[in-house]
PDB file of C-alpha atoms in Angstrom:
ATOM      1  CA  MET A   1      -0.042  -0.038  -0.087  1.00  0.00           C
ATOM      2  CA  LYS A   2       2.738   2.306   0.903  1.00  0.00           C
ATOM      3  CA  LYS A   3       4.633   1.805  -2.197  1.00  0.00           C
ATOM      4  CA  PHE A   4       1.347   2.287  -4.241  1.00  0.00           C
ATOM      5  CA  THR A   5       0.772   5.646  -2.476  1.00  0.00           C
ATOM      6  CA  ILE A   6       4.267   6.575  -3.486  1.00  0.00           C
ATOM      7  CA  CYS A   7       4.236   5.965  -7.201  1.00  0.00           C
ATOM      8  CA  PHE A   8       0.650   7.947  -7.067  1.00  0.00           C
ATOM      9  CA  ILE A   9       2.619  11.021  -5.812  1.00  0.00           C
ATOM     10  CA  ILE A  10       5.363  10.487  -8.479  1.00  0.00           C
ATOM     11  CA  TYR A  11       2.605  10.168 -10.830  1.00  0.00           C
ATOM     12  CA  PHE A  12       0.577  12.957 -10.329  1.00  0.00           C
ATOM     13  CA  CYS A  13       3.617  15.314  -9.563  1.00  0.00           C
ATOM     14  CA  VAL A  14       4.560  14.639 -13.242  1.00  0.00           C
ATOM     15  CA  ILE A  15       1.599  15.253 -14.772  1.00  0.00           C
ATOM     16  CA  SER A  16       1.277  18.325 -13.049  1.00  0.00           C
ATOM     17  CA  PHE A  17       4.968  19.388 -13.889  1.00  0.00           C
ATOM     18  CA  SER A  18       3.843  18.623 -17.530  1.00  0.00           C
ATOM     19  CA  LYS A  19       0.362  20.794 -17.357  1.00  0.00           C
ATOM     20  CA  ILE A  20       2.125  24.035 -15.792  1.00  0.00           C
ATOM     21  CA  ALA A  21       5.231  23.201 -18.356  1.00  0.00           C
ATOM     22  CA  ALA A  22       2.599  23.314 -21.321  1.00  0.00           C
ATOM     23  CA  SER A  23       0.359  26.359 -19.810  1.00  0.00           C
ATOM     24  CA  GLU A  24       3.591  28.414 -19.335  1.00  0.00           C
ATOM     25  CA  LYS A  25       4.856  27.625 -22.761  1.00  0.00           C
ATOM     26  CA  GLY A  26       1.562  28.886 -24.297  1.00  0.00           C
ATOM     27  CA  THR A  27       0.227  28.587 -27.931  1.00  0.00           C
ATOM     28  CA  PHE A  28       2.652  29.816 -30.306  1.00  0.00           C
ATOM     29  CA  ILE A  29       3.077  29.578 -34.255  1.00  0.00           C
ATOM     30  CA  LYS A  30       5.472  26.714 -35.042  1.00  0.00           C
ATOM     31  CA  GLU A  31       5.326  26.700 -39.007  1.00  0.00           C
ATOM     32  CA  ILE A  32       4.235  28.743 -42.335  1.00  0.00           C
ATOM     33  CA  GLN A  33       3.577  27.785 -45.425  1.00  0.00           C
ATOM     34  CA  VAL A  34       2.881  30.281 -48.519  1.00  0.00           C
ATOM     35  CA  LYS A  35       1.798  29.742 -51.719  1.00  0.00           C
ATOM     36  CA  SER A  36       2.469  32.770 -53.800  1.00  0.00           C
ATOM     37  CA  GLN A  37       1.576  33.940 -57.351  1.00  0.00           C
ATOM     38  CA  ALA A  38       1.736  37.000 -59.324  1.00  0.00           C
ATOM     39  CA  ARG A  39      -0.703  38.877 -57.782  1.00  0.00           C
ATOM     40  CA  THR A  40      -2.476  36.258 -54.883  1.00  0.00           C
ATOM     41  CA  LEU A  41      -0.864  35.382 -51.536  1.00  0.00           C
ATOM     42  CA  GLU A  42      -1.970  32.676 -49.330  1.00  0.00           C
ATOM     43  CA  ILE A  43      -0.516  32.516 -45.858  1.00  0.00           C
ATOM     44  CA  GLU A  44      -1.352  29.415 -43.124  1.00  0.00           C
ATOM     45  CA  LEU A  45       0.033  29.629 -40.133  1.00  0.00           C
ATOM     46  CA  ILE A  46       0.175  26.439 -37.956  1.00  0.00           C
ATOM     47  CA  ALA A  47       0.209  26.850 -34.271  1.00  0.00           C
ATOM     48  CA  ASN A  48       0.524  23.867 -31.484  1.00  0.00           C
ATOM     49  CA  GLY A  49      -2.638  24.195 -30.481  1.00  0.00           C
ATOM     50  CA  PRO A  50      -6.253  25.960 -31.187  1.00  0.00           C
ATOM     51  CA  ILE A  51      -6.555  29.629 -32.391  1.00  0.00           C
ATOM     52  CA  SER A  52      -9.086  31.081 -30.310  1.00  0.00           C
ATOM     53  CA  ASP A  53      -9.424  34.112 -31.978  1.00  0.00           C
ATOM     54  CA  TYR A  54      -7.821  37.284 -33.746  1.00  0.00           C
ATOM     55  CA  ARG A  55      -8.751  40.727 -35.130  1.00  0.00           C
ATOM     56  CA  SER A  56      -7.510  42.245 -38.256  1.00  0.00           C
ATOM     57  CA  PHE A  57      -7.065  45.851 -39.842  1.00  0.00           C
ATOM     58  CA  THR A  58      -5.058  47.701 -42.206  1.00  0.00           C
ATOM     59  CA  THR A  59      -3.207  50.606 -42.838  1.00  0.00           C
ATOM     60  CA  ASP A  60      -1.635  53.016 -45.732  1.00  0.00           C
ATOM     61  CA  LYS A  61       1.637  54.529 -45.942  1.00  0.00           C
ATOM     62  CA  PRO A  62       3.383  52.195 -45.322  1.00  0.00           C
ATOM     63  CA  THR A  63       1.043  49.741 -46.810  1.00  0.00           C
ATOM     64  CA  ARG A  64       0.042  46.863 -44.190  1.00  0.00           C
ATOM     65  CA  LEU A  65      -2.422  44.028 -42.784  1.00  0.00           C
ATOM     66  CA  ILE A  66      -1.871  43.443 -39.403  1.00  0.00           C
ATOM     67  CA  ILE A  67      -2.970  40.775 -37.143  1.00  0.00           C
ATOM     68  CA  ASP A  68      -3.449  40.295 -33.406  1.00  0.00           C
ATOM     69  CA  THR A  69      -4.219  36.989 -32.556  1.00  0.00           C
ATOM     70  CA  SER A  70      -4.462  35.029 -29.156  1.00  0.00           C
ATOM     71  CA  LEU A  71      -1.623  33.203 -29.167  1.00  0.00           C
ATOM     72  CA  SER A  72       1.738  34.264 -26.877  1.00  0.00           C
ATOM     73  CA  ASP A  73       4.687  33.495 -29.004  1.00  0.00           C
ATOM     74  CA  CYS A  74       6.067  32.610 -32.766  1.00  0.00           C
ATOM     75  CA  LYS A  75       9.042  30.199 -33.792  1.00  0.00           C
ATOM     76  CA  ILE A  76       9.495  31.146 -37.175  1.00  0.00           C
ATOM     77  CA  PRO A  77      11.873  34.022 -38.070  1.00  0.00           C
ATOM     78  CA  LYS A  78      11.041  37.581 -36.971  1.00  0.00           C
ATOM     79  CA  VAL A  79      11.106  38.470 -40.597  1.00  0.00           C
ATOM     80  CA  TYR A  80       9.845  35.897 -43.340  1.00  0.00           C
ATOM     81  CA  PRO A  81      10.558  37.331 -46.769  1.00  0.00           C
ATOM     82  CA  LEU A  82       7.707  36.467 -48.907  1.00  0.00           C
ATOM     83  CA  ASN A  83       8.626  35.891 -52.821  1.00  0.00           C
ATOM     84  CA  ASN A  84       5.960  37.864 -54.562  1.00  0.00           C
ATOM     85  CA  PRO A  85       5.716  41.414 -56.414  1.00  0.00           C
ATOM     86  CA  SER A  86       2.774  42.951 -54.442  1.00  0.00           C
ATOM     87  CA  TYR A  87       3.745  41.794 -50.889  1.00  0.00           C
ATOM     88  CA  SER A  88       7.167  41.864 -49.465  1.00  0.00           C
ATOM     89  CA  GLN A  89       7.660  40.304 -46.009  1.00  0.00           C
ATOM     90  CA  ILE A  90       6.182  39.191 -42.844  1.00  0.00           C
ATOM     91  CA  ARG A  91       6.964  39.737 -39.643  1.00  0.00           C
ATOM     92  CA  TRP A  92       6.070  39.480 -35.875  1.00  0.00           C
ATOM     93  CA  GLY A  93       6.290  40.949 -32.607  1.00  0.00           C
ATOM     94  CA  ILE A  94       4.501  40.974 -29.030  1.00  0.00           C
ATOM     95  CA  ASN A  95       1.993  43.677 -28.281  1.00  0.00           C
ATOM     96  CA  LYS A  96       0.070  43.666 -25.087  1.00  0.00           C
ATOM     97  CA  GLY A  97       1.695  40.073 -24.241  1.00  0.00           C
ATOM     98  CA  LYS A  98      -0.039  38.474 -27.346  1.00  0.00           C
ATOM     99  CA  LEU A  99       1.576  37.665 -31.164  1.00  0.00           C
ATOM    100  CA  ARG A 100       1.148  40.317 -33.765  1.00  0.00           C
ATOM    101  CA  LEU A 101       1.634  39.468 -37.654  1.00  0.00           C
ATOM    102  CA  VAL A 102       2.288  41.874 -40.029  1.00  0.00           C
ATOM    103  CA  ILE A 103       2.279  41.473 -43.794  1.00  0.00           C
ATOM    104  CA  ASP A 104       3.949  44.221 -45.744  1.00  0.00           C
ATOM    105  CA  SER A 105       2.842  45.634 -48.906  1.00  0.00           C
ATOM    106  CA  ASN A 106       4.113  46.864 -52.097  1.00  0.00           C
ATOM    107  CA  LEU A 107       0.591  47.972 -53.024  1.00  0.00           C
ATOM    108  CA  LYS A 108      -0.949  51.597 -52.349  1.00  0.00           C
ATOM    109  CA  GLN A 109      -3.792  49.744 -50.347  1.00  0.00           C
ATOM    110  CA  ILE A 110      -4.554  46.042 -49.097  1.00  0.00           C
ATOM    111  CA  PRO A 111      -6.589  44.801 -51.662  1.00  0.00           C
ATOM    112  CA  PRO A 112      -9.733  42.310 -50.258  1.00  0.00           C
ATOM    113  CA  TYR A 113      -8.907  39.911 -48.155  1.00  0.00           C
ATOM    114  CA  GLU A 114     -10.133  36.637 -46.055  1.00  0.00           C
ATOM    115  CA  ILE A 115      -8.535  35.190 -43.024  1.00  0.00           C
ATOM    116  CA  SER A 116     -10.332  32.154 -41.198  1.00  0.00           C
ATOM    117  CA  THR A 117      -9.089  29.540 -38.407  1.00  0.00           C
ATOM    118  CA  GLN A 118      -9.522  25.909 -38.305  1.00  0.00           C
ATOM    119  CA  ASN A 119      -8.458  24.438 -35.374  1.00  0.00           C
ATOM    120  CA  ASN A 120      -4.808  25.142 -35.187  1.00  0.00           C
ATOM    121  CA  ILE A 121      -4.553  26.832 -38.513  1.00  0.00           C
ATOM    122  CA  LEU A 122      -4.733  30.893 -39.103  1.00  0.00           C
ATOM    123  CA  LYS A 123      -4.788  31.467 -42.849  1.00  0.00           C
ATOM    124  CA  VAL A 124      -4.576  34.230 -44.503  1.00  0.00           C
ATOM    125  CA  VAL A 125      -5.672  34.844 -48.446  1.00  0.00           C
ATOM    126  CA  LEU A 126      -4.906  38.240 -50.537  1.00  0.00           C
ATOM    127  CA  ASP A 127      -5.858  38.407 -53.481  1.00  0.00           C
ATOM    128  CA  SER A 128      -5.308  41.693 -55.664  1.00  0.00           C
ATOM    129  CA  GLU A 129      -6.954  40.878 -58.668  1.00  0.00           C
ATOM    130  CA  LYS A 130     -10.259  41.175 -56.875  1.00  0.00           C
ATOM    131  CA  THR A 131     -12.349  44.503 -57.040  1.00  0.00           C
ATOM    132  CA  LEU A 132     -14.537  45.791 -54.522  1.00  0.00           C
ATOM    133  CA  SER A 133     -18.457  46.623 -55.600  1.00  0.00           C
ATOM    134  CA  PRO A 134     -18.849  49.748 -57.837  1.00  0.00           C
ATOM    135  CA  VAL A 135     -20.336  52.926 -55.889  1.00  0.00           C
ATOM    136  CA  THR A 136     -23.550  54.188 -56.676  1.00  0.00           C
ATOM    137  CA  PRO A 137     -23.254  57.472 -58.924  1.00  0.00           C
ATOM    138  CA  VAL A 138     -23.937  60.761 -56.749  1.00  0.00           C
ATOM    139  CA  LYS A 139     -24.617  64.094 -57.292  1.00  0.00           C
ATOM    140  CA  LYS A 140     -22.790  67.419 -57.127  1.00  0.00           C
ATOM    141  CA  ALA A 141     -24.749  68.152 -53.750  1.00  0.00           C
ATOM    142  CA  GLU A 142     -23.770  64.375 -52.376  1.00  0.00           C
ATOM    143  CA  LYS A 143     -19.757  64.742 -52.916  1.00  0.00           C
ATOM    144  CA  VAL A 144     -19.279  65.642 -49.173  1.00  0.00           C
ATOM    145  CA  GLU A 145     -20.589  61.452 -48.792  1.00  0.00           C
ATOM    146  CA  LYS A 146     -17.238  60.884 -50.616  1.00  0.00           C
ATOM    147  CA  LEU A 147     -14.973  61.772 -47.843  1.00  0.00           C
ATOM    148  CA  GLU A 148     -17.049  59.747 -45.265  1.00  0.00           C
ATOM    149  CA  GLN A 149     -16.537  57.204 -47.530  1.00  0.00           C
ATOM    150  CA  GLY A 150     -13.349  57.439 -48.292  1.00  0.00           C
ATOM    151  CA  GLY A 151     -12.302  57.667 -44.478  1.00  0.00           C
ATOM    152  CA  PHE A 152     -14.101  57.923 -41.548  1.00  0.00           C
ATOM    153  CA  LEU A 153     -13.854  61.255 -39.846  1.00  0.00           C
ATOM    154  CA  LEU A 154     -13.210  61.103 -36.165  1.00  0.00           C
ATOM    155  CA  GLY A 155     -15.547  62.940 -33.612  1.00  0.00           C
ATOM    156  CA  PRO A 156     -16.264  63.987 -30.138  1.00  0.00           C
ATOM    157  CA  GLU A 157     -17.035  60.543 -27.526  1.00  0.00           C
ATOM    158  CA  ASP A 158     -15.024  58.092 -30.239  1.00  0.00           C
ATOM    159  CA  ILE A 159     -12.518  55.819 -29.126  1.00  0.00           C
ATOM    160  CA  LEU A 160      -9.522  54.889 -30.181  1.00  0.00           C
ATOM    161  CA  GLU A 161      -6.672  52.674 -29.499  1.00  0.00           C
ATOM    162  CA  ILE A 162      -3.271  53.909 -30.594  1.00  0.00           C
ATOM    163  CA  SER A 163       0.089  51.653 -30.129  1.00  0.00           C
ATOM    164  CA  VAL A 164       3.803  52.166 -31.053  1.00  0.00           C
ATOM    165  CA  TRP A 165       5.558  48.721 -32.404  1.00  0.00           C
ATOM    166  CA  LYS A 166       7.735  47.205 -29.858  1.00  0.00           C
ATOM    167  CA  ASP A 167       6.874  49.979 -26.986  1.00  0.00           C
ATOM    168  CA  GLU A 168       3.656  48.675 -24.625  1.00  0.00           C
ATOM    169  CA  THR A 169       3.932  51.728 -22.647  1.00  0.00           C
ATOM    170  CA  LEU A 170       2.679  53.715 -25.344  1.00  0.00           C
ATOM    171  CA  THR A 171      -0.251  51.644 -26.034  1.00  0.00           C
ATOM    172  CA  LYS A 172      -3.233  53.569 -24.831  1.00  0.00           C
ATOM    173  CA  GLN A 173      -6.701  53.684 -25.267  1.00  0.00           C
ATOM    174  CA  VAL A 174      -7.876  57.537 -25.424  1.00  0.00           C
ATOM    175  CA  VAL A 175     -11.498  59.023 -25.866  1.00  0.00           C
ATOM    176  CA  VAL A 176     -11.770  62.241 -28.117  1.00  0.00           C
ATOM    177  CA  ARG A 177     -12.908  64.891 -26.154  1.00  0.00           C
ATOM    178  CA  PRO A 178     -15.876  67.345 -26.409  1.00  0.00           C
ATOM    179  CA  ASP A 179     -13.333  69.625 -27.454  1.00  0.00           C
ATOM    180  CA  GLY A 180     -12.372  67.441 -30.136  1.00  0.00           C
ATOM    181  CA  LYS A 181      -8.737  66.331 -28.477  1.00  0.00           C
ATOM    182  CA  ILE A 182      -7.074  63.613 -27.266  1.00  0.00           C
ATOM    183  CA  SER A 183      -3.577  63.033 -24.728  1.00  0.00           C
ATOM    184  CA  PHE A 184      -1.107  61.021 -25.463  1.00  0.00           C
ATOM    185  CA  PRO A 185       2.301  60.417 -23.862  1.00  0.00           C
ATOM    186  CA  LEU A 186       5.059  62.484 -24.928  1.00  0.00           C
ATOM    187  CA  ILE A 187       3.230  64.615 -27.529  1.00  0.00           C
ATOM    188  CA  GLY A 188       0.720  65.861 -24.976  1.00  0.00           C
ATOM    189  CA  GLU A 189      -2.997  67.279 -26.646  1.00  0.00           C
ATOM    190  CA  ILE A 190      -3.620  66.613 -30.451  1.00  0.00           C
ATOM    191  CA  GLN A 191      -6.817  67.511 -32.477  1.00  0.00           C
ATOM    192  CA  ALA A 192      -8.704  64.614 -33.338  1.00  0.00           C
ATOM    193  CA  ALA A 193     -12.154  65.030 -34.458  1.00  0.00           C
ATOM    194  CA  GLY A 194     -12.628  66.181 -38.123  1.00  0.00           C
ATOM    195  CA  ARG A 195      -9.937  64.013 -38.987  1.00  0.00           C
ATOM    196  CA  THR A 196      -9.458  60.638 -40.777  1.00  0.00           C
ATOM    197  CA  VAL A 197      -7.573  58.084 -38.694  1.00  0.00           C
ATOM    198  CA  GLU A 198      -4.800  57.980 -41.357  1.00  0.00           C
ATOM    199  CA  ASP A 199      -3.917  62.064 -40.935  1.00  0.00           C
ATOM    200  CA  LEU A 200      -4.297  61.616 -37.351  1.00  0.00           C
ATOM    201  CA  ARG A 201      -1.637  58.740 -37.529  1.00  0.00           C
ATOM    202  CA  LYS A 202       0.521  60.867 -39.585  1.00  0.00           C
ATOM    203  CA  GLU A 203       0.810  63.660 -37.232  1.00  0.00           C
ATOM    204  CA  ILE A 204       1.236  61.318 -34.130  1.00  0.00           C
ATOM    205  CA  ILE A 205       4.499  59.739 -35.990  1.00  0.00           C
ATOM    206  CA  GLU A 206       5.341  63.229 -36.625  1.00  0.00           C
ATOM    207  CA  LYS A 207       5.592  64.421 -33.838  1.00  0.00           C
ATOM    208  CA  LEU A 208       6.965  61.460 -31.830  1.00  0.00           C
ATOM    209  CA  SER A 209       9.880  61.370 -34.223  1.00  0.00           C
ATOM    210  CA  GLU A 210      11.442  63.855 -32.117  1.00  0.00           C
ATOM    211  CA  PHE A 211      11.571  61.286 -29.218  1.00  0.00           C
ATOM    212  CA  ILE A 212      11.595  58.024 -30.901  1.00  0.00           C
ATOM    213  CA  SER A 213      13.707  56.872 -34.056  1.00  0.00           C
ATOM    214  CA  ASP A 214      11.225  55.871 -36.710  1.00  0.00           C
ATOM    215  CA  PRO A 215       8.308  54.754 -34.679  1.00  0.00           C
ATOM    216  CA  VAL A 216       5.761  52.558 -36.046  1.00  0.00           C
ATOM    217  CA  VAL A 217       2.617  53.736 -34.942  1.00  0.00           C
ATOM    218  CA  THR A 218      -1.436  51.944 -35.250  1.00  0.00           C
ATOM    219  CA  VAL A 219      -4.644  53.969 -34.967  1.00  0.00           C
ATOM    220  CA  MET A 220      -7.456  51.814 -34.288  1.00  0.00           C
ATOM    221  CA  VAL A 221     -11.322  53.020 -34.064  1.00  0.00           C
ATOM    222  CA  ILE A 222     -12.652  50.281 -31.258  1.00  0.00           C
ATOM    223  CA  GLY A 223     -15.669  52.133 -30.472  1.00  0.00           C
ATOM    224  CA  ILE A 224     -17.995  54.774 -32.745  1.00  0.00           C
ATOM    225  CA  ASN A 225     -19.925  56.952 -30.577  1.00  0.00           C
ATOM    226  CA  SER A 226     -20.049  60.250 -32.569  1.00  0.00           C
ATOM    227  CA  TYR A 227     -21.704  59.006 -35.722  1.00  0.00           C
ATOM    228  CA  LYS A 228     -25.476  59.618 -35.220  1.00  0.00           C
ATOM    229  CA  ILE A 229     -28.271  59.900 -37.734  1.00  0.00           C
ATOM    230  CA  TYR A 230     -31.744  60.756 -36.626  1.00  0.00           C
ATOM    231  CA  VAL A 231     -34.990  59.171 -37.941  1.00  0.00           C
ATOM    232  CA  ILE A 232     -38.206  61.207 -36.872  1.00  0.00           C
ATOM    233  CA  GLY A 233     -41.691  61.390 -38.174  1.00  0.00           C
ATOM    234  CA  LYS A 234     -44.255  58.852 -38.945  1.00  0.00           C
ATOM    235  CA  VAL A 235     -42.137  55.601 -38.604  1.00  0.00           C
ATOM    236  CA  ASN A 236     -42.022  53.198 -35.990  1.00  0.00           C
ATOM    237  CA  LYS A 237     -39.008  53.808 -34.204  1.00  0.00           C
ATOM    238  CA  PRO A 238     -38.214  57.261 -34.570  1.00  0.00           C
ATOM    239  CA  GLY A 239     -34.895  58.607 -32.796  1.00  0.00           C
ATOM    240  CA  ALA A 240     -31.625  59.008 -32.872  1.00  0.00           C
ATOM    241  CA  TYR A 241     -28.983  55.950 -33.850  1.00  0.00           C
ATOM    242  CA  THR A 242     -25.284  55.485 -33.599  1.00  0.00           C
ATOM    243  CA  VAL A 243     -24.016  53.904 -36.509  1.00  0.00           C
ATOM    244  CA  GLY A 244     -20.541  52.160 -37.007  1.00  0.00           C
ATOM    245  CA  ARG A 245     -20.463  53.046 -40.627  1.00  0.00           C
ATOM    246  CA  SER A 246     -22.055  54.810 -43.377  1.00  0.00           C
ATOM    247  CA  VAL A 247     -25.774  54.084 -43.837  1.00  0.00           C
ATOM    248  CA  ASN A 248     -27.880  55.416 -46.669  1.00  0.00           C
ATOM    249  CA  VAL A 249     -31.671  56.534 -46.705  1.00  0.00           C
ATOM    250  CA  MET A 250     -32.753  53.263 -47.087  1.00  0.00           C
ATOM    251  CA  GLN A 251     -30.953  51.258 -44.173  1.00  0.00           C
ATOM    252  CA  ALA A 252     -31.777  54.231 -42.435  1.00  0.00           C
ATOM    253  CA  LEU A 253     -35.232  53.719 -42.654  1.00  0.00           C
ATOM    254  CA  SER A 254     -35.040  50.240 -42.109  1.00  0.00           C
ATOM    255  CA  MET A 255     -32.925  50.752 -38.686  1.00  0.00           C
ATOM    256  CA  ALA A 256     -36.036  52.752 -37.925  1.00  0.00           C
ATOM    257  CA  GLY A 257     -38.479  49.840 -38.028  1.00  0.00           C
ATOM    258  CA  GLY A 258     -40.128  50.825 -41.169  1.00  0.00           C
ATOM    259  CA  PHE A 259     -43.192  53.541 -41.608  1.00  0.00           C
ATOM    260  CA  SER A 260     -46.376  54.116 -39.171  1.00  0.00           C
ATOM    261  CA  PRO A 261     -49.973  54.397 -41.038  1.00  0.00           C
ATOM    262  CA  PHE A 262     -50.430  57.332 -43.144  1.00  0.00           C
ATOM    263  CA  ALA A 263     -46.673  58.060 -43.927  1.00  0.00           C
ATOM    264  CA  ASP A 264     -46.460  60.369 -46.797  1.00  0.00           C
ATOM    265  CA  LEU A 265     -43.601  57.929 -48.414  1.00  0.00           C
ATOM    266  CA  GLU A 266     -42.990  60.552 -51.738  1.00  0.00           C
ATOM    267  CA  HIS A 267     -41.967  63.618 -49.966  1.00  0.00           C
ATOM    268  CA  ILE A 268     -39.276  62.273 -47.332  1.00  0.00           C
ATOM    269  CA  SER A 269     -36.658  65.008 -46.823  1.00  0.00           C
ATOM    270  CA  ILE A 270     -32.975  64.620 -45.321  1.00  0.00           C
ATOM    271  CA  LEU A 271     -31.940  68.073 -43.646  1.00  0.00           C
ATOM    272  CA  ARG A 272     -28.108  68.656 -43.780  1.00  0.00           C
ATOM    273  CA  GLU A 273     -25.811  71.167 -42.233  1.00  0.00           C
ATOM    274  CA  GLN A 274     -23.497  71.977 -44.989  1.00  0.00           C
ATOM    275  CA  ASN A 275     -20.982  75.133 -44.922  1.00  0.00           C
ATOM    276  CA  GLY A 276     -22.895  76.697 -41.886  1.00  0.00           C
ATOM    277  CA  LYS A 277     -26.246  76.531 -43.789  1.00  0.00           C
ATOM    278  CA  GLN A 278     -28.902  73.843 -43.639  1.00  0.00           C
ATOM    279  CA  ILE A 279     -29.714  72.344 -46.950  1.00  0.00           C
ATOM    280  CA  ARG A 280     -33.058  69.934 -47.660  1.00  0.00           C
ATOM    281  CA  ILE A 281     -32.368  66.643 -50.155  1.00  0.00           C
ATOM    282  CA  LYS A 282     -35.440  65.374 -51.480  1.00  0.00           C
ATOM    283  CA  PHE A 283     -35.903  61.592 -51.275  1.00  0.00           C
ATOM    284  CA  ASN A 284     -39.373  59.493 -52.784  1.00  0.00           C
ATOM    285  CA  TYR A 285     -39.478  56.193 -51.371  1.00  0.00           C
ATOM    286  CA  LYS A 286     -41.678  54.922 -53.683  1.00  0.00           C
ATOM    287  CA  GLU A 287     -39.593  55.702 -56.749  1.00  0.00           C
ATOM    288  CA  VAL A 288     -36.291  54.083 -55.032  1.00  0.00           C
ATOM    289  CA  ALA A 289     -38.123  50.967 -53.955  1.00  0.00           C
ATOM    290  CA  LYS A 290     -39.203  50.475 -57.299  1.00  0.00           C
ATOM    291  CA  GLY A 291     -35.570  50.753 -58.730  1.00  0.00           C
ATOM    292  CA  LYS A 292     -35.966  54.226 -59.801  1.00  0.00           C
ATOM    293  CA  HIS A 293     -33.809  57.475 -58.966  1.00  0.00           C
ATOM    294  CA  LEU A 294     -31.360  55.297 -57.293  1.00  0.00           C
ATOM    295  CA  GLU A 295     -29.243  58.452 -56.880  1.00  0.00           C
ATOM    296  CA  GLU A 296     -31.571  59.612 -54.245  1.00  0.00           C
ATOM    297  CA  ASN A 297     -30.388  56.868 -51.727  1.00  0.00           C
ATOM    298  CA  ILE A 298     -27.184  58.893 -50.816  1.00  0.00           C
ATOM    299  CA  LEU A 299     -24.899  57.839 -47.845  1.00  0.00           C
ATOM    300  CA  LEU A 300     -25.777  59.659 -44.554  1.00  0.00           C
ATOM    301  CA  LYS A 301     -23.391  62.120 -42.965  1.00  0.00           C
ATOM    302  CA  ARG A 302     -23.027  62.264 -39.462  1.00  0.00           C
ATOM    303  CA  GLY A 303     -25.624  64.193 -37.797  1.00  0.00           C
ATOM    304  CA  ASP A 304     -28.208  63.981 -40.846  1.00  0.00           C
ATOM    305  CA  VAL A 305     -32.203  64.159 -39.881  1.00  0.00           C
ATOM    306  CA  ILE A 306     -34.490  62.151 -42.085  1.00  0.00           C
ATOM    307  CA  VAL A 307     -37.906  63.530 -41.797  1.00  0.00           C
ATOM    308  CA  VAL A 308     -40.893  61.254 -42.993  1.00  0.00           C
ATOM    309  CA  PRO A 309     -43.977  63.528 -42.972  1.00  0.00           C
TER     310      PRO A 309
END
């Protein structure tokens, strides 16, 4: 009995030590497989365990696809060259204790891409031959929407995550204040409202360059609270709507639950502040629903008010 007890204790200690060692080791990328063609790139990152989560975003100037993972380490070279005319290399580093992968591109912008996980494999497919769906033509009065579509304009209450490559002390979440400014270490206050993320990122890089050599800065919008539109009148759910992307008139009316009885669907208006003045844009729901006058189904701008009489 005594011998059995000793053996059981030894077995228990060995199993416990193995679990602790495995836990400390963590899940990491152990292998990379690359399929490269002239305009496409397929990357498979193989881990020693399941990949539970990731998030991705892109940057311009320099052009990069950045993937934050749930993993803790990577055993492939820090910089892995990609024999591809459109994509130069994949590299990695640790951000907030988690593995961050960066794919550098020679293109002006990252093309459509797909990321998927299956058990212990993270698969990235970039295809520069794909094209985005064409945008509905707009009138001169709607040119203001192009700025919103091409680059979201920051506003008060938006939440940003600003990180500096290989410097976790300079990774901060900041909220755009009512005065439109944010505060960041080393550089102090900086205007954020009314600017695109890329524009803000460039100024942060410029100011940080006085303290850090060639800083690599990422700015992400993790909470959009400033982009509000309003739907009033004869709809089922009138009120203010916070949207995290550009929406058109039809989408906004859908968010408001459709129309209540006796709504005048032919004389809907969009009220907009433009150059210090309020303008009125007409919208005929019946015609647009039939596929006519689709140019009236404009993208809404922050602060637009839809009036359903």
